[in-house]
Short mmCIF file of C-alpha atoms in Angstrom, two decimals:
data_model
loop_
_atom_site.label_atom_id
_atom_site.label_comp_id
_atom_site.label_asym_id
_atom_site.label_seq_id
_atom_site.Cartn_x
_atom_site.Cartn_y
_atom_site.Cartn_z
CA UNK A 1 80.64 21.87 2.57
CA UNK A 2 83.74 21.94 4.59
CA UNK A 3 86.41 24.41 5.44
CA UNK A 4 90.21 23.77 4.85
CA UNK A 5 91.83 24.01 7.74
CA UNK A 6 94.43 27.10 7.71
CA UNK A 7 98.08 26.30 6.77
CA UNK A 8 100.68 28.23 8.51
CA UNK A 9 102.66 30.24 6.30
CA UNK A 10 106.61 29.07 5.78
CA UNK A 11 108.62 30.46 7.96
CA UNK A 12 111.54 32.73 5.70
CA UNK A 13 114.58 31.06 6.14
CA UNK A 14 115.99 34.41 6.13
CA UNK A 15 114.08 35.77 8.73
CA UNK A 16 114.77 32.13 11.01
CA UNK A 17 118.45 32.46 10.19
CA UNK A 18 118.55 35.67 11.45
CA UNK A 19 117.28 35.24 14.47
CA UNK A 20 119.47 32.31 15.17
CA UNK A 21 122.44 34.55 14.25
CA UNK A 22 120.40 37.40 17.40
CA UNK A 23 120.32 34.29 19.73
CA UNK A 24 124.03 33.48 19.61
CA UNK A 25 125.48 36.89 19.78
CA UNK A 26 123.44 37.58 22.75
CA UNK A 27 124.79 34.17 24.21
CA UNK A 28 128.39 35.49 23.09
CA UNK A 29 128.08 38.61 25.31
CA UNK A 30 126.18 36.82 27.50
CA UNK A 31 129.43 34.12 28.17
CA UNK A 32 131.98 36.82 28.10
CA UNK A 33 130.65 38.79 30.65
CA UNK A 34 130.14 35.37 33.06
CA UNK A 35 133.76 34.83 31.85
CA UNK A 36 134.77 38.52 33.09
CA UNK A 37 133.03 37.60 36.67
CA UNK A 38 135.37 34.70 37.67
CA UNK A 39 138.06 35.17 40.38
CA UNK A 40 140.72 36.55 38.48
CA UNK A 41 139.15 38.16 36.02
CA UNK A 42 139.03 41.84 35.41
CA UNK A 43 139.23 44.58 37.58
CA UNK A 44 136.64 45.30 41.07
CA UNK A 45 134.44 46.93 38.96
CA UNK A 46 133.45 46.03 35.19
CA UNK A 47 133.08 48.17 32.08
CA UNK A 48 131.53 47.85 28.95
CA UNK A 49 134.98 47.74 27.32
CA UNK A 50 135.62 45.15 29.08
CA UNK A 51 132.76 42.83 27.69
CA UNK A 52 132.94 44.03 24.16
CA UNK A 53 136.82 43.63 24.24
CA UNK A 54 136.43 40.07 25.35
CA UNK A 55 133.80 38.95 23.33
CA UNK A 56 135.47 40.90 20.11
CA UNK A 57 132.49 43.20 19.04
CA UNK A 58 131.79 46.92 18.79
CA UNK A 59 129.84 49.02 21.39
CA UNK A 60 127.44 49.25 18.76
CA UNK A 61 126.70 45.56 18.77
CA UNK A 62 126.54 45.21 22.72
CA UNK A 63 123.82 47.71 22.49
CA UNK A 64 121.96 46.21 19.93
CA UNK A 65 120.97 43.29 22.75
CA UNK A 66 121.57 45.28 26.42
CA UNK A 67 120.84 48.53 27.25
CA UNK A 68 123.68 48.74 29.88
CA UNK A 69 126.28 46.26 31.58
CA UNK A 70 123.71 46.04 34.78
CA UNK A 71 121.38 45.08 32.05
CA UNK A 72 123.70 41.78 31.03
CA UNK A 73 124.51 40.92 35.10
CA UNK A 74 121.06 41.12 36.09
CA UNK A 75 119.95 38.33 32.72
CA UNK A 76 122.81 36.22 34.01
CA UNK A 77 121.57 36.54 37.51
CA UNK A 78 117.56 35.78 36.26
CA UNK A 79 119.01 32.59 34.64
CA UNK A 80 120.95 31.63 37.55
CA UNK A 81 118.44 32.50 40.31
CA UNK A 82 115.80 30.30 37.95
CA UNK A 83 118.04 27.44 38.20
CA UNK A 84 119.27 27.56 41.61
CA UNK A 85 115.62 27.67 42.52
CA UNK A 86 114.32 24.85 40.30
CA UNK A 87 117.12 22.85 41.47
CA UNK A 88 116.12 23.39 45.11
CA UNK A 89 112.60 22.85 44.41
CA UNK A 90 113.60 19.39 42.32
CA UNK A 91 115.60 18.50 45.28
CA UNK A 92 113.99 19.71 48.27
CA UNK A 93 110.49 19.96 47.81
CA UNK A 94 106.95 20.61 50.41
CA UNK A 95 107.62 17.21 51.16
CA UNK A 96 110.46 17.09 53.27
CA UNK A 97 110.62 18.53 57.22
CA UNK A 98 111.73 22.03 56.95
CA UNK A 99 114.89 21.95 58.48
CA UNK A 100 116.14 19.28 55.80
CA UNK A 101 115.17 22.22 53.33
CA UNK A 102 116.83 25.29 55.33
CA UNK A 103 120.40 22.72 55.46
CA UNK A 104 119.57 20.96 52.04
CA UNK A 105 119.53 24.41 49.90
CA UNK A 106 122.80 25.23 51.63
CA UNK A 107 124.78 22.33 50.88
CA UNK A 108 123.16 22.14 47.17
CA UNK A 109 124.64 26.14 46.86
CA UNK A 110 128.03 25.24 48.45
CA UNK A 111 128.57 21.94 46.38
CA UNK A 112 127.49 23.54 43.10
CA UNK A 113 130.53 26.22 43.16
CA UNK A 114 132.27 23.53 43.54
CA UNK A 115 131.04 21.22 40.93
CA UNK A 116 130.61 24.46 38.72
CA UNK A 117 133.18 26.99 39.05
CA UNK A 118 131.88 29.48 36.78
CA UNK A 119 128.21 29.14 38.59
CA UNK A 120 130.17 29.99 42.11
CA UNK A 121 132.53 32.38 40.45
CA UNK A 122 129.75 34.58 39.02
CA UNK A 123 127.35 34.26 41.77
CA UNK A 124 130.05 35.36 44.55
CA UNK A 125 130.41 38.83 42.81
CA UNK A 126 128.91 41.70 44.51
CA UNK A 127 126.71 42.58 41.54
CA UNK A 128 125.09 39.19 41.81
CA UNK A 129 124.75 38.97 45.42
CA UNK A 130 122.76 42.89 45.09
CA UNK A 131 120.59 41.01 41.90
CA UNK A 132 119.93 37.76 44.43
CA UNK A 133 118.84 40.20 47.16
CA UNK A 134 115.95 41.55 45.24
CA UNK A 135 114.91 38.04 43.72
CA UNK A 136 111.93 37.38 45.77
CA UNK A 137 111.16 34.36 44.96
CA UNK A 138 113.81 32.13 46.28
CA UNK A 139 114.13 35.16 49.42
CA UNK A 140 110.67 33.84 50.50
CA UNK A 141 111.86 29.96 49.74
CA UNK A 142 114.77 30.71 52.23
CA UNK A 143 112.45 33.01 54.78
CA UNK A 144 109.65 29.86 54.90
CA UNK A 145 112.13 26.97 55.28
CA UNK A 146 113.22 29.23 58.53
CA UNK A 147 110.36 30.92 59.91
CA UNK A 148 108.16 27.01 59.79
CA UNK A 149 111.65 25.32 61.33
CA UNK A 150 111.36 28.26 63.90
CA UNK A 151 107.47 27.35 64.57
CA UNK A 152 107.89 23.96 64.39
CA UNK A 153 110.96 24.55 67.57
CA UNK A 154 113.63 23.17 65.45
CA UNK A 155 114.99 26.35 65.94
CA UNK A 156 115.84 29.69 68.16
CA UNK A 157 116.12 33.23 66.37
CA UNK A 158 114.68 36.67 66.59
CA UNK A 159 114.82 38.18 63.83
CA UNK A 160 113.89 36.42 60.95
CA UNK A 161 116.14 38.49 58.75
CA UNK A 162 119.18 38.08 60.67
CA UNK A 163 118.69 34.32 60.17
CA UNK A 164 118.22 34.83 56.29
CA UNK A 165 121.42 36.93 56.02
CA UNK A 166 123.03 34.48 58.10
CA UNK A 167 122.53 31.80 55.64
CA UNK A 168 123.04 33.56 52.87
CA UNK A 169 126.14 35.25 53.72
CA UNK A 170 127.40 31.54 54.82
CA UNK A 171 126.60 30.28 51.86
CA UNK A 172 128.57 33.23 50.09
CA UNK A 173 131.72 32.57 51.68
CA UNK A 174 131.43 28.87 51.71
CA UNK A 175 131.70 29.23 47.77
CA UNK A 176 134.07 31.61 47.10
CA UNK A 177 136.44 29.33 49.96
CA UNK A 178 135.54 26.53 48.12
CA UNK A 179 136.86 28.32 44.32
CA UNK A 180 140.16 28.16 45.68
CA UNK A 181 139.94 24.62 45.88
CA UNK A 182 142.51 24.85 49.37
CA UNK A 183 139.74 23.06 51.66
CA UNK A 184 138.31 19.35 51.17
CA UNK A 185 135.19 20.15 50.54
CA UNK A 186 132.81 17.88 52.45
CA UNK A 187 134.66 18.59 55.64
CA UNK A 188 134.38 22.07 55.12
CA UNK A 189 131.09 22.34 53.91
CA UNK A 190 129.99 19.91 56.73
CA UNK A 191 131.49 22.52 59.61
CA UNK A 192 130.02 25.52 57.73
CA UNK A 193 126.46 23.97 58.42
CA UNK A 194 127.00 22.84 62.04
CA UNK A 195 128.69 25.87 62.85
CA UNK A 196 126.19 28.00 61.32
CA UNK A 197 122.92 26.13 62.27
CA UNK A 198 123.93 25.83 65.68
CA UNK A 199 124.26 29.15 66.32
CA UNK A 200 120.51 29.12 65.51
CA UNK A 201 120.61 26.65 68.48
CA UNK A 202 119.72 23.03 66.35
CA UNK A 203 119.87 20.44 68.49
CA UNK A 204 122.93 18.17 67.56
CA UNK A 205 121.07 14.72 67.18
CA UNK A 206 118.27 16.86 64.77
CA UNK A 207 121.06 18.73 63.01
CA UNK A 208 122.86 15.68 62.12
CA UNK A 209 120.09 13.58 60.72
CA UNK A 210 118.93 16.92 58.49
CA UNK A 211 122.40 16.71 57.55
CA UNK A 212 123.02 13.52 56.70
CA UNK A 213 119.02 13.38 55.02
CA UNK A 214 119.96 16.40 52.64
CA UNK A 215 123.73 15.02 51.42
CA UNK A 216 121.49 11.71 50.59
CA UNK A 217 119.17 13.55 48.50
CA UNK A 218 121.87 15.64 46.73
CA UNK A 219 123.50 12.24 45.86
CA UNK A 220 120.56 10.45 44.76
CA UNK A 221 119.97 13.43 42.39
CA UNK A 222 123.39 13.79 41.21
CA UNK A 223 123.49 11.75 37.89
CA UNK A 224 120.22 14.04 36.66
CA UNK A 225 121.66 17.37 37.62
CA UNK A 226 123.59 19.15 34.54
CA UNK A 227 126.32 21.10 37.03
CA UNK A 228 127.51 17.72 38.43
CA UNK A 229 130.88 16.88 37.14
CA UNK A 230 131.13 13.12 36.88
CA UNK A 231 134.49 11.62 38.51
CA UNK A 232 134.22 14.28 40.79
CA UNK A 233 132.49 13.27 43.75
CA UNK A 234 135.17 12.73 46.18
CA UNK A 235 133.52 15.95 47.18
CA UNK A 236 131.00 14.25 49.05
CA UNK A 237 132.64 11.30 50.11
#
């Protein structure tokens, strides 16, 4: 004798619409609050109004999907952190020297604003830059590209968190300079790195093969990487 094997029940294409219908007004509120967070946009500091008055819906509805704004920012900043570190990983991964990864990730946040102004726009707001300080994960990505450059005498600091907030806070400005689109971009981008790395004292002949190793990488991987705006890389030129 032999059993039947089980048969899933349908799915109620009620119940499947519905949930479609969840999943796009949570993208809706989702989009207008990134929209709110450009240069430009909205006020120093964002209210609920705000979102719900830009994405046309009642408080009731924002509710229904986020318990507060903070609640929205900090999903945007999940998503963004996610892909800023499987972008880094994709790009820069165990195998290359560590100082290639310190310069690499830095260039890769720098050219993104660029090649995604809404990316750079949102992730230049304070309320990001608190979110990114608490996301762990790509802190410690950052913190052991550094610390194994600094062991491996490829480069001079004390304090391993002044070196992190160095980079960081470079990489901050770098985008929102780069927003305004009054720089050409790989000269700037290029000086940001020497300036910055050297002051972590880099040797100039090392510095400028780690550059010139981590702008080959970010082309080689540019056709693959959904941010890259084709017709646009005069950026890198």
């Amino acid at each position: 004798m032999t059993s039947a094997a089980p048969v899933s029940p349908a799915v109620d294409p009620r119940t499947a619409a519905a949930a479609i219908r969840r999943a796009r007004m949570r993208e809706r509120l989702l989009e207008a609050v990134l929209d709110l967070y450009q240069p430009g946009q909205g006020s120093g500091s964002l209210v609920i109004d705000d979102v719900i008055r830009a994405a046309d819906v009642s408080r009731g509805s924002f509710y229904k999907y986020f318990e507060s704004l903070d609640a929205a920012v900090n999903e945007l900043g999940e998503r963004m952190t996610a892909d800023m570190i499987a972008d880094f990983r994709r790009l820069f991964d165990d195998g290359e020297a560590p100082l290639v990864r310190a310069v690499g990730g830095s260039i890769m946040a720098m050219v993104r604003a660029w090649h995604d102004p809404r990316w750079g726009g949102f992730t230049c707001r304070v309320d990001y830059v608190d979110y990114f300080a608490r996301a762990s994960m790509f802190d410690l990505i950052v913190r052991d590209a550094l610390a194994t450059a600094r062991s491996g005498g490829q480069m001079v600091f004390r304090s391993l968190d002044v070196a992190v907030d160095l980079i960081v806070g470079m990489t901050i400005e770098g985008r929102r300079r780069l927003l305004l689109r009054s720089v050409a971009p790989r000269a700037y981008i290029d000086e940001m790195i020497e300036r910055t790395f050297t002051g972590l004292q880099v040797k100039p002949d090392a510095l400028e093969q780690a550059v010139a190793r981590a702008w080959s990488v970010i082309m080689e991987a540019a056709p693959g990487l959904d941010w890259w705006r084709p017709g646009d890389e005069g950026c890198i030129s």
